[in-house]
XYZ file of C-alpha atoms in Angstrom:
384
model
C 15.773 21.726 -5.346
C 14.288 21.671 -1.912
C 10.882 20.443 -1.092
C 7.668 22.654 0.064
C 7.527 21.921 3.890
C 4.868 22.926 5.524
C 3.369 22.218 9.273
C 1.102 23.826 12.016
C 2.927 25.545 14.802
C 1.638 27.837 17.219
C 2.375 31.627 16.637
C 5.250 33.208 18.336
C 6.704 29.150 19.092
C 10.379 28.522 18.692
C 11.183 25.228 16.964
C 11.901 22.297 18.802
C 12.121 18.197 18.829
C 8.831 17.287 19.352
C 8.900 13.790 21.850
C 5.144 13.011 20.454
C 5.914 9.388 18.283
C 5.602 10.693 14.850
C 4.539 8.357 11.882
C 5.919 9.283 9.019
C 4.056 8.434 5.325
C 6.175 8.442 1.861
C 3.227 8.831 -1.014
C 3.339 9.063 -4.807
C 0.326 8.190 -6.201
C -2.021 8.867 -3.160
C -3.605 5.588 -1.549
C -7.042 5.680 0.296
C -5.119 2.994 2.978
C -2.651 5.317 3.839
C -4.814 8.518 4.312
C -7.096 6.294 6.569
C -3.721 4.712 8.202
C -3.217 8.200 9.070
C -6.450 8.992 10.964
C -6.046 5.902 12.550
C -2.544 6.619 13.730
C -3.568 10.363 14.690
C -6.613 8.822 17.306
C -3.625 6.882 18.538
C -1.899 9.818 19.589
C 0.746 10.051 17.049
C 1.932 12.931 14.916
C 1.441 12.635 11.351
C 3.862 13.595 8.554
C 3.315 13.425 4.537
C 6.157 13.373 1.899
C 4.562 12.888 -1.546
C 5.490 13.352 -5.162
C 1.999 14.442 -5.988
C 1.425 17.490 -7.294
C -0.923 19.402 -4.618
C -2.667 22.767 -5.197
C -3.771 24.755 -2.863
C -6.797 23.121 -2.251
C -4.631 19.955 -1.924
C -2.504 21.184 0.771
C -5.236 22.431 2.833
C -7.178 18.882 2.493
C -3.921 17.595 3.911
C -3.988 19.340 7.209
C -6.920 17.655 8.194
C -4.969 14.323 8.328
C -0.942 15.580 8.742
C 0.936 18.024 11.325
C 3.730 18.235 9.034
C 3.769 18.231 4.941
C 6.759 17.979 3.016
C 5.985 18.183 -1.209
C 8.464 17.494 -3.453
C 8.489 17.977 -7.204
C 10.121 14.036 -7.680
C 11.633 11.483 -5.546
C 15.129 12.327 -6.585
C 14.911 15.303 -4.244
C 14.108 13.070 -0.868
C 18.035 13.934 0.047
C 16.537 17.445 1.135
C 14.226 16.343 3.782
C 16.446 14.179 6.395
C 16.778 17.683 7.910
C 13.218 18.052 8.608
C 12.800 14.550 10.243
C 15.423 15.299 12.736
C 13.176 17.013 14.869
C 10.376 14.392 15.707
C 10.336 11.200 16.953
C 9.726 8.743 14.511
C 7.733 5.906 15.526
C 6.751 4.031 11.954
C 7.629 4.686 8.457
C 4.928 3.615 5.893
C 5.630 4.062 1.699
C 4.418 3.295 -1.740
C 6.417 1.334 -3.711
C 7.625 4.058 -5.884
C 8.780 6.024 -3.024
C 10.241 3.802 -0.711
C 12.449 2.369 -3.538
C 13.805 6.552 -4.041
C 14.398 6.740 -0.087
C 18.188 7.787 0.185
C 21.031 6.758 3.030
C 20.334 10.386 4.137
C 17.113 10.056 5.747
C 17.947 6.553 7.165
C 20.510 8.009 9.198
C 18.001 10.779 10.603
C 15.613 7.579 11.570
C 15.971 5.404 14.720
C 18.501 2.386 13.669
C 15.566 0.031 14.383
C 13.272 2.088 12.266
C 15.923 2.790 8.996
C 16.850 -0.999 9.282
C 12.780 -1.555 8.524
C 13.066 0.937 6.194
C 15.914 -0.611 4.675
C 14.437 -3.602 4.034
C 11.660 -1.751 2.345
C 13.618 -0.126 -0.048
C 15.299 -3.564 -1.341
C 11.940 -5.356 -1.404
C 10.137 -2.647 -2.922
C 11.571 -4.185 -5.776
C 9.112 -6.701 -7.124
C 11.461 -9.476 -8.644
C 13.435 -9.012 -5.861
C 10.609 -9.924 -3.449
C 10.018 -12.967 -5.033
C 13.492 -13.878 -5.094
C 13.082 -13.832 -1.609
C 10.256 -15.826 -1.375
C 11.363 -18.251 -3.824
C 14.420 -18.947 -2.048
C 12.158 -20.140 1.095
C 10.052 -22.595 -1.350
C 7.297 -20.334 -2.116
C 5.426 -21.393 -5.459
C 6.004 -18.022 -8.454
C 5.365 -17.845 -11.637
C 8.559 -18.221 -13.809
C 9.957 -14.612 -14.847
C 12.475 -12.967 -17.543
C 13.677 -9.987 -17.320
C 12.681 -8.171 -20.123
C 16.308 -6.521 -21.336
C 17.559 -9.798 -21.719
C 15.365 -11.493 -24.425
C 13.314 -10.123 -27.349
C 9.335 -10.566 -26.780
C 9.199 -12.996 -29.287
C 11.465 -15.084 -27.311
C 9.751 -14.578 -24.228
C 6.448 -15.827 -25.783
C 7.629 -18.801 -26.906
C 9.012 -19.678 -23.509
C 6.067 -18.177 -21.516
C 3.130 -18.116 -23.473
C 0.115 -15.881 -23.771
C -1.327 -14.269 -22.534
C 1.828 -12.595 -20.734
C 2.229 -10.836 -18.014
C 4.883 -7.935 -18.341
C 5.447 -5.785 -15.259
C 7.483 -2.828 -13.994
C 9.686 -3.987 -11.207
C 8.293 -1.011 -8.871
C 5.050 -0.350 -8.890
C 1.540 -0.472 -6.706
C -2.410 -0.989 -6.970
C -2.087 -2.192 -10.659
C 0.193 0.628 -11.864
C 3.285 -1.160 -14.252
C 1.291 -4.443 -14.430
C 0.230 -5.140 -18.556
C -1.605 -8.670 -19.439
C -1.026 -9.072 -22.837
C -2.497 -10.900 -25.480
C -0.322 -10.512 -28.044
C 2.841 -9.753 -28.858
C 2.009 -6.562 -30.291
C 0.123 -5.508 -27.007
C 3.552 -6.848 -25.286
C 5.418 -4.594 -27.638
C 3.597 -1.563 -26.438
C 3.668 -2.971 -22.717
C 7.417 -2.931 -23.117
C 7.204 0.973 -24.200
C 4.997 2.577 -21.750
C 6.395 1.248 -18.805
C 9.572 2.391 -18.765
C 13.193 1.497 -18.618
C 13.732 -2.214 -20.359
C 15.469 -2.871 -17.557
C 13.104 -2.023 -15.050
C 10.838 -4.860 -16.474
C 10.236 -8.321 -16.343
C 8.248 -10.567 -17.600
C 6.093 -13.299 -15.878
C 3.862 -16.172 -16.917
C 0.373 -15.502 -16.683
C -1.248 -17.904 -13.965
C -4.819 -19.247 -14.987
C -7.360 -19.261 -11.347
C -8.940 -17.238 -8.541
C -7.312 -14.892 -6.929
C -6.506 -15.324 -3.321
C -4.685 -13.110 -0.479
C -3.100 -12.888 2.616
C -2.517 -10.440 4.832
C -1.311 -9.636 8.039
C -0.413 -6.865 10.838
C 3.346 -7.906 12.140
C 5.200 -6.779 15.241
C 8.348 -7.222 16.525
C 7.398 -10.411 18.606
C 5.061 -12.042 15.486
C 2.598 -11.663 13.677
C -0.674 -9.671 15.508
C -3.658 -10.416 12.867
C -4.163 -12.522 10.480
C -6.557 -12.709 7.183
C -6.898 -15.115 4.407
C -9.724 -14.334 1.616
C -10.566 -14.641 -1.740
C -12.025 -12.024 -4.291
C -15.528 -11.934 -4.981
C -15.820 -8.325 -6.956
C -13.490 -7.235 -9.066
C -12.384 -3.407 -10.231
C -13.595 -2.325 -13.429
C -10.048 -2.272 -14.383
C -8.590 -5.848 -14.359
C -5.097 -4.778 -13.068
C -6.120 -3.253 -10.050
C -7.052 -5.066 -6.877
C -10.185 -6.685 -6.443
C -12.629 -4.543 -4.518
C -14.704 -6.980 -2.980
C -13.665 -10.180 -0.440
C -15.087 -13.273 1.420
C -12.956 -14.569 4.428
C -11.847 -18.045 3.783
C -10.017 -21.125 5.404
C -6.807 -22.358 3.560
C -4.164 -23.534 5.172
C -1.528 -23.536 1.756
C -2.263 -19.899 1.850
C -1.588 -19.263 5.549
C 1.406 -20.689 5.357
C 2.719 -18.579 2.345
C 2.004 -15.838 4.239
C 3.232 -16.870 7.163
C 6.890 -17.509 5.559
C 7.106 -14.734 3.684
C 6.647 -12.139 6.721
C 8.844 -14.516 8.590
C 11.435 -14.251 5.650
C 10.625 -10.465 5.010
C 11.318 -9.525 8.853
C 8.973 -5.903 8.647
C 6.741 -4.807 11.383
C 3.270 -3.338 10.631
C 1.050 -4.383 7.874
C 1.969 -6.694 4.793
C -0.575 -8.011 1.720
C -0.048 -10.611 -0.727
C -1.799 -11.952 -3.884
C -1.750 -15.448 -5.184
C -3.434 -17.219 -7.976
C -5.288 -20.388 -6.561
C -4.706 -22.579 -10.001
C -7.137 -25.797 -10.846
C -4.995 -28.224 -9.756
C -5.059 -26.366 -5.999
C -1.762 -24.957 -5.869
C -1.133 -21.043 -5.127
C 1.206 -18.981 -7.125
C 2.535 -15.838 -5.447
C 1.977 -13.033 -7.609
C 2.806 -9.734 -5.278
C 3.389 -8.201 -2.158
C 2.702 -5.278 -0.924
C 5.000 -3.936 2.529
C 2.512 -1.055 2.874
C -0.968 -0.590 4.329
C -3.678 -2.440 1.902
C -7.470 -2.028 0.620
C -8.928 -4.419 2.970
C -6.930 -3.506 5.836
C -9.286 -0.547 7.698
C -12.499 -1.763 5.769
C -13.525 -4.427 8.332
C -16.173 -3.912 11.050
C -13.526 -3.433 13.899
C -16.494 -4.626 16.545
C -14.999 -8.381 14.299
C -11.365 -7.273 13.226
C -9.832 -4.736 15.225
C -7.240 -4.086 12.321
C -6.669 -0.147 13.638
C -5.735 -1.326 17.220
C -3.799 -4.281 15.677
C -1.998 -1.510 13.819
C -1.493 0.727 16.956
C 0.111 -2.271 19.007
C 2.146 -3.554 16.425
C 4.236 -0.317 15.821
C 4.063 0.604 19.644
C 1.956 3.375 19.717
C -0.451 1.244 22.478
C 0.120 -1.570 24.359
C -3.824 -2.264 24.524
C -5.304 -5.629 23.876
C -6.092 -6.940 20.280
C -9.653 -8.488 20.719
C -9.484 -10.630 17.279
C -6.874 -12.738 15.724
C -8.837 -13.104 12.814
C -12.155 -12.605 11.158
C -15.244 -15.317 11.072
C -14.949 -17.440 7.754
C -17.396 -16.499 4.893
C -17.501 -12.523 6.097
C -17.552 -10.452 3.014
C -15.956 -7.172 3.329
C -15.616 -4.473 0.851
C -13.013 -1.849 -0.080
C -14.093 1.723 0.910
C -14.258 4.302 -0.370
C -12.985 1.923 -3.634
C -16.109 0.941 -4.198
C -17.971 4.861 -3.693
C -15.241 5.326 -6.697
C -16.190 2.367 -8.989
C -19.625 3.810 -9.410
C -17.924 7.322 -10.635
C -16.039 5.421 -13.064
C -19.661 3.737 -13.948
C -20.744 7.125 -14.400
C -23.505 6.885 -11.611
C -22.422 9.808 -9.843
C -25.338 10.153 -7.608
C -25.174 6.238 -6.815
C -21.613 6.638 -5.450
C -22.505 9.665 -3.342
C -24.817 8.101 -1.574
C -22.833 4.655 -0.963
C -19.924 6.707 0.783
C -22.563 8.523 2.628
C -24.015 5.393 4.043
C -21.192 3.132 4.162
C -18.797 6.557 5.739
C -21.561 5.863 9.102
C -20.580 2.652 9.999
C -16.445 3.917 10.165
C -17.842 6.787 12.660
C -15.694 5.219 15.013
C -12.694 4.953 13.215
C -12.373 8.346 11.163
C -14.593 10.135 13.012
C -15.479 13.567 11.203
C -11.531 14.096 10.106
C -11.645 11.697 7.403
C -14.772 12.213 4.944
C -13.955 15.922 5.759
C -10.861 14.989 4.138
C -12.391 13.220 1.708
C -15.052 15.262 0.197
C -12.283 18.053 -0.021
C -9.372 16.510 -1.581
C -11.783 15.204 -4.318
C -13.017 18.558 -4.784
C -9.166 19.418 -5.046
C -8.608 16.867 -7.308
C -11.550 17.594 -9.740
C -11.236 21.358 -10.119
C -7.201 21.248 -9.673
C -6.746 23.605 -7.424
């Protein structure tokens, strides 16, 4: 089966390769990062291109054409094979994808990419697979939790080696989707069952601490940006991402980060979570080789994370003003946190929190993004 494709084109226009650098975003699950990623790369003069899983009325679709030239739907991953034709006409500058579909990107569509550009992507697709990331960053003396994988003991075994509570986690996944803490081994038993395959699972000792991350915008030449913070809000929903974070100083943590980009070799941006334990030492937890929460929710008059973005994937070769941000800033996810409220049921609380908090990304998004917003949420609520 071959995928909806869909793009604007003048009328009358024959079809040609478009030289305009193109970047290029895999969704499943859609990700407020990456819809703002693509407004930001848009300003920058790129072309903007969706492949997603998702199932999009028509509503959807026409939400999506305020943020991407060309739209490619597809009923499931398995049927990426069909669209290496389509990405043979535009220049691709940067690929950005969600776990679950980078892991589904086929040989196909690497060889319509430029060989730098499919060897990044490459690399994505092995280390969209968790245990395999921290493999890798294992093997360079990064601290992680001990794991088993979860076809090759019973839960009852893995208790009594692990403890609990225990973690048990699908080995692809993103923003708290195929992550279970469980408390017993019932509530591992069930883990085991919703979250797929047995041998798509592992499971992983559950770290006691605060939660800490790092994060970083990478070029080919090093890293651009820098960030270091800990959480100071959490989500309603204690697998997802914390929604709220102070800047912080710690070294330990720097250099974590610092190895594993080294070790991971990507450009553009990269996010990992640790567990800060009592004794002072960090645990490495997950990494995401995708855009993250925190990454386009700074003031960029202190962090300019979009330009950072821009010059680390080529698309400018203008200045970045700010290595990193001022310890003890607080910055909060948006519109995460506009969303929390819904979930809190105070409707007309979060409405007004994106309105005000939407002014002070002006900007950034400028009218294209809480146009986009306001719409695909209507498209999302009715299902159309």
């Amino acid at each position: 089966m071959t995928g909806r494709v869909e793009t604007r084109q003048a009328r009358g226009a024959g079809r040609s390769r478009t030289h305009k650098p193109a970047v290029v975003m895999f969704h499943h699950a859609r990700f407020n990062s990456m819809e703002q990623l693509a407004v930001v790369a848009r300003r920058g003069g790129a072309t903007t291109v969706l492949v997603t899983c998702t199932p999009t009325g028509r509503l959807g679709r026409l939400s999506d054409c305020l943020l991407y030239r060309k739209r490619i739907y597809l009923s499931a991953p398995s049927e990426m094979a069909s669209i290496a034709a389509c990405l043979s006409d535009i220049v691709v500058a940067d690929v950005q994808a969600t776990e679950d579909m980078a892991s589904a990107i086929p040989d196909s569509v690497l060889e319509a990419l430029p060989q730098a550009i499919a060897a990044d992507v490459r690399q994505r697709r092995h280390y969209s697979d968790k245990a395999a990331m921290a493999r890798l960053a294992a093997e360079h003396g990064v601290r992680i939790p001990r794991q088993i994988p979860v076809a090759s003991v019973r839960p009852e075994r893995a208790i009594a080696e692990l403890g609990l509570p225990l973690v048990v986690k699908s080995r692809v996944g993103a923003s708290g989707r195929g992550v279970v803490v469980a408390s017993t081994e019932t509530e591992v038993r069930d883990a085991i069952a919703v979250l797929g395959p047995p041998e798509m699972q592992y499971y992983e000792r559950y770290i006691r601490g605060r939660l800490t991350a790092y994060s970083a915008i990478v070029s080919a030449s090093g890293i651009v940006q820098e960030v270091t913070c800990q959480s100071v809000r959490q989500s309603a929903d204690p697998t997802f991402p914390p929604i709220g974070h102070e800047v912080i100083e710690d070294s330990e943590l720097t250099d974590i980060g610092r190895i594993v980009c080294a070790a991971a070799g990507l450009r553009g941006p990269i996010n990992m979570q640790t567990i800060k334990d009592e004794d002072g030492n960090h645990w490495l937890i997950d990494v995401n080789l995708r855009p993250f929460g925190t990454m386009l929710a700074f003031d960029q008059t202190v962090l300019d994370t979009a330009a950072a973005y821009l010059v680390a994937v080529g698309l400018t070769e203008e200045l970045v003003m700010h290595r990193s941000p001022p310890i003890g800033l607080r910055v909060t996810l948006f519109p995460d946190d506009a969303e929390e409220l819904v979930k809190a049921g105070r409707r007309a609380a979060s409405i007004w929190c994106y309105v005000r908090r939407s002014a002070s990304f002006w900007s950034m998004f400028g009218l294209r993004y809480p146009a986009f917003f306001v719409l695909s949420r209507l498209a999302r609520k009715v299902g159309i």
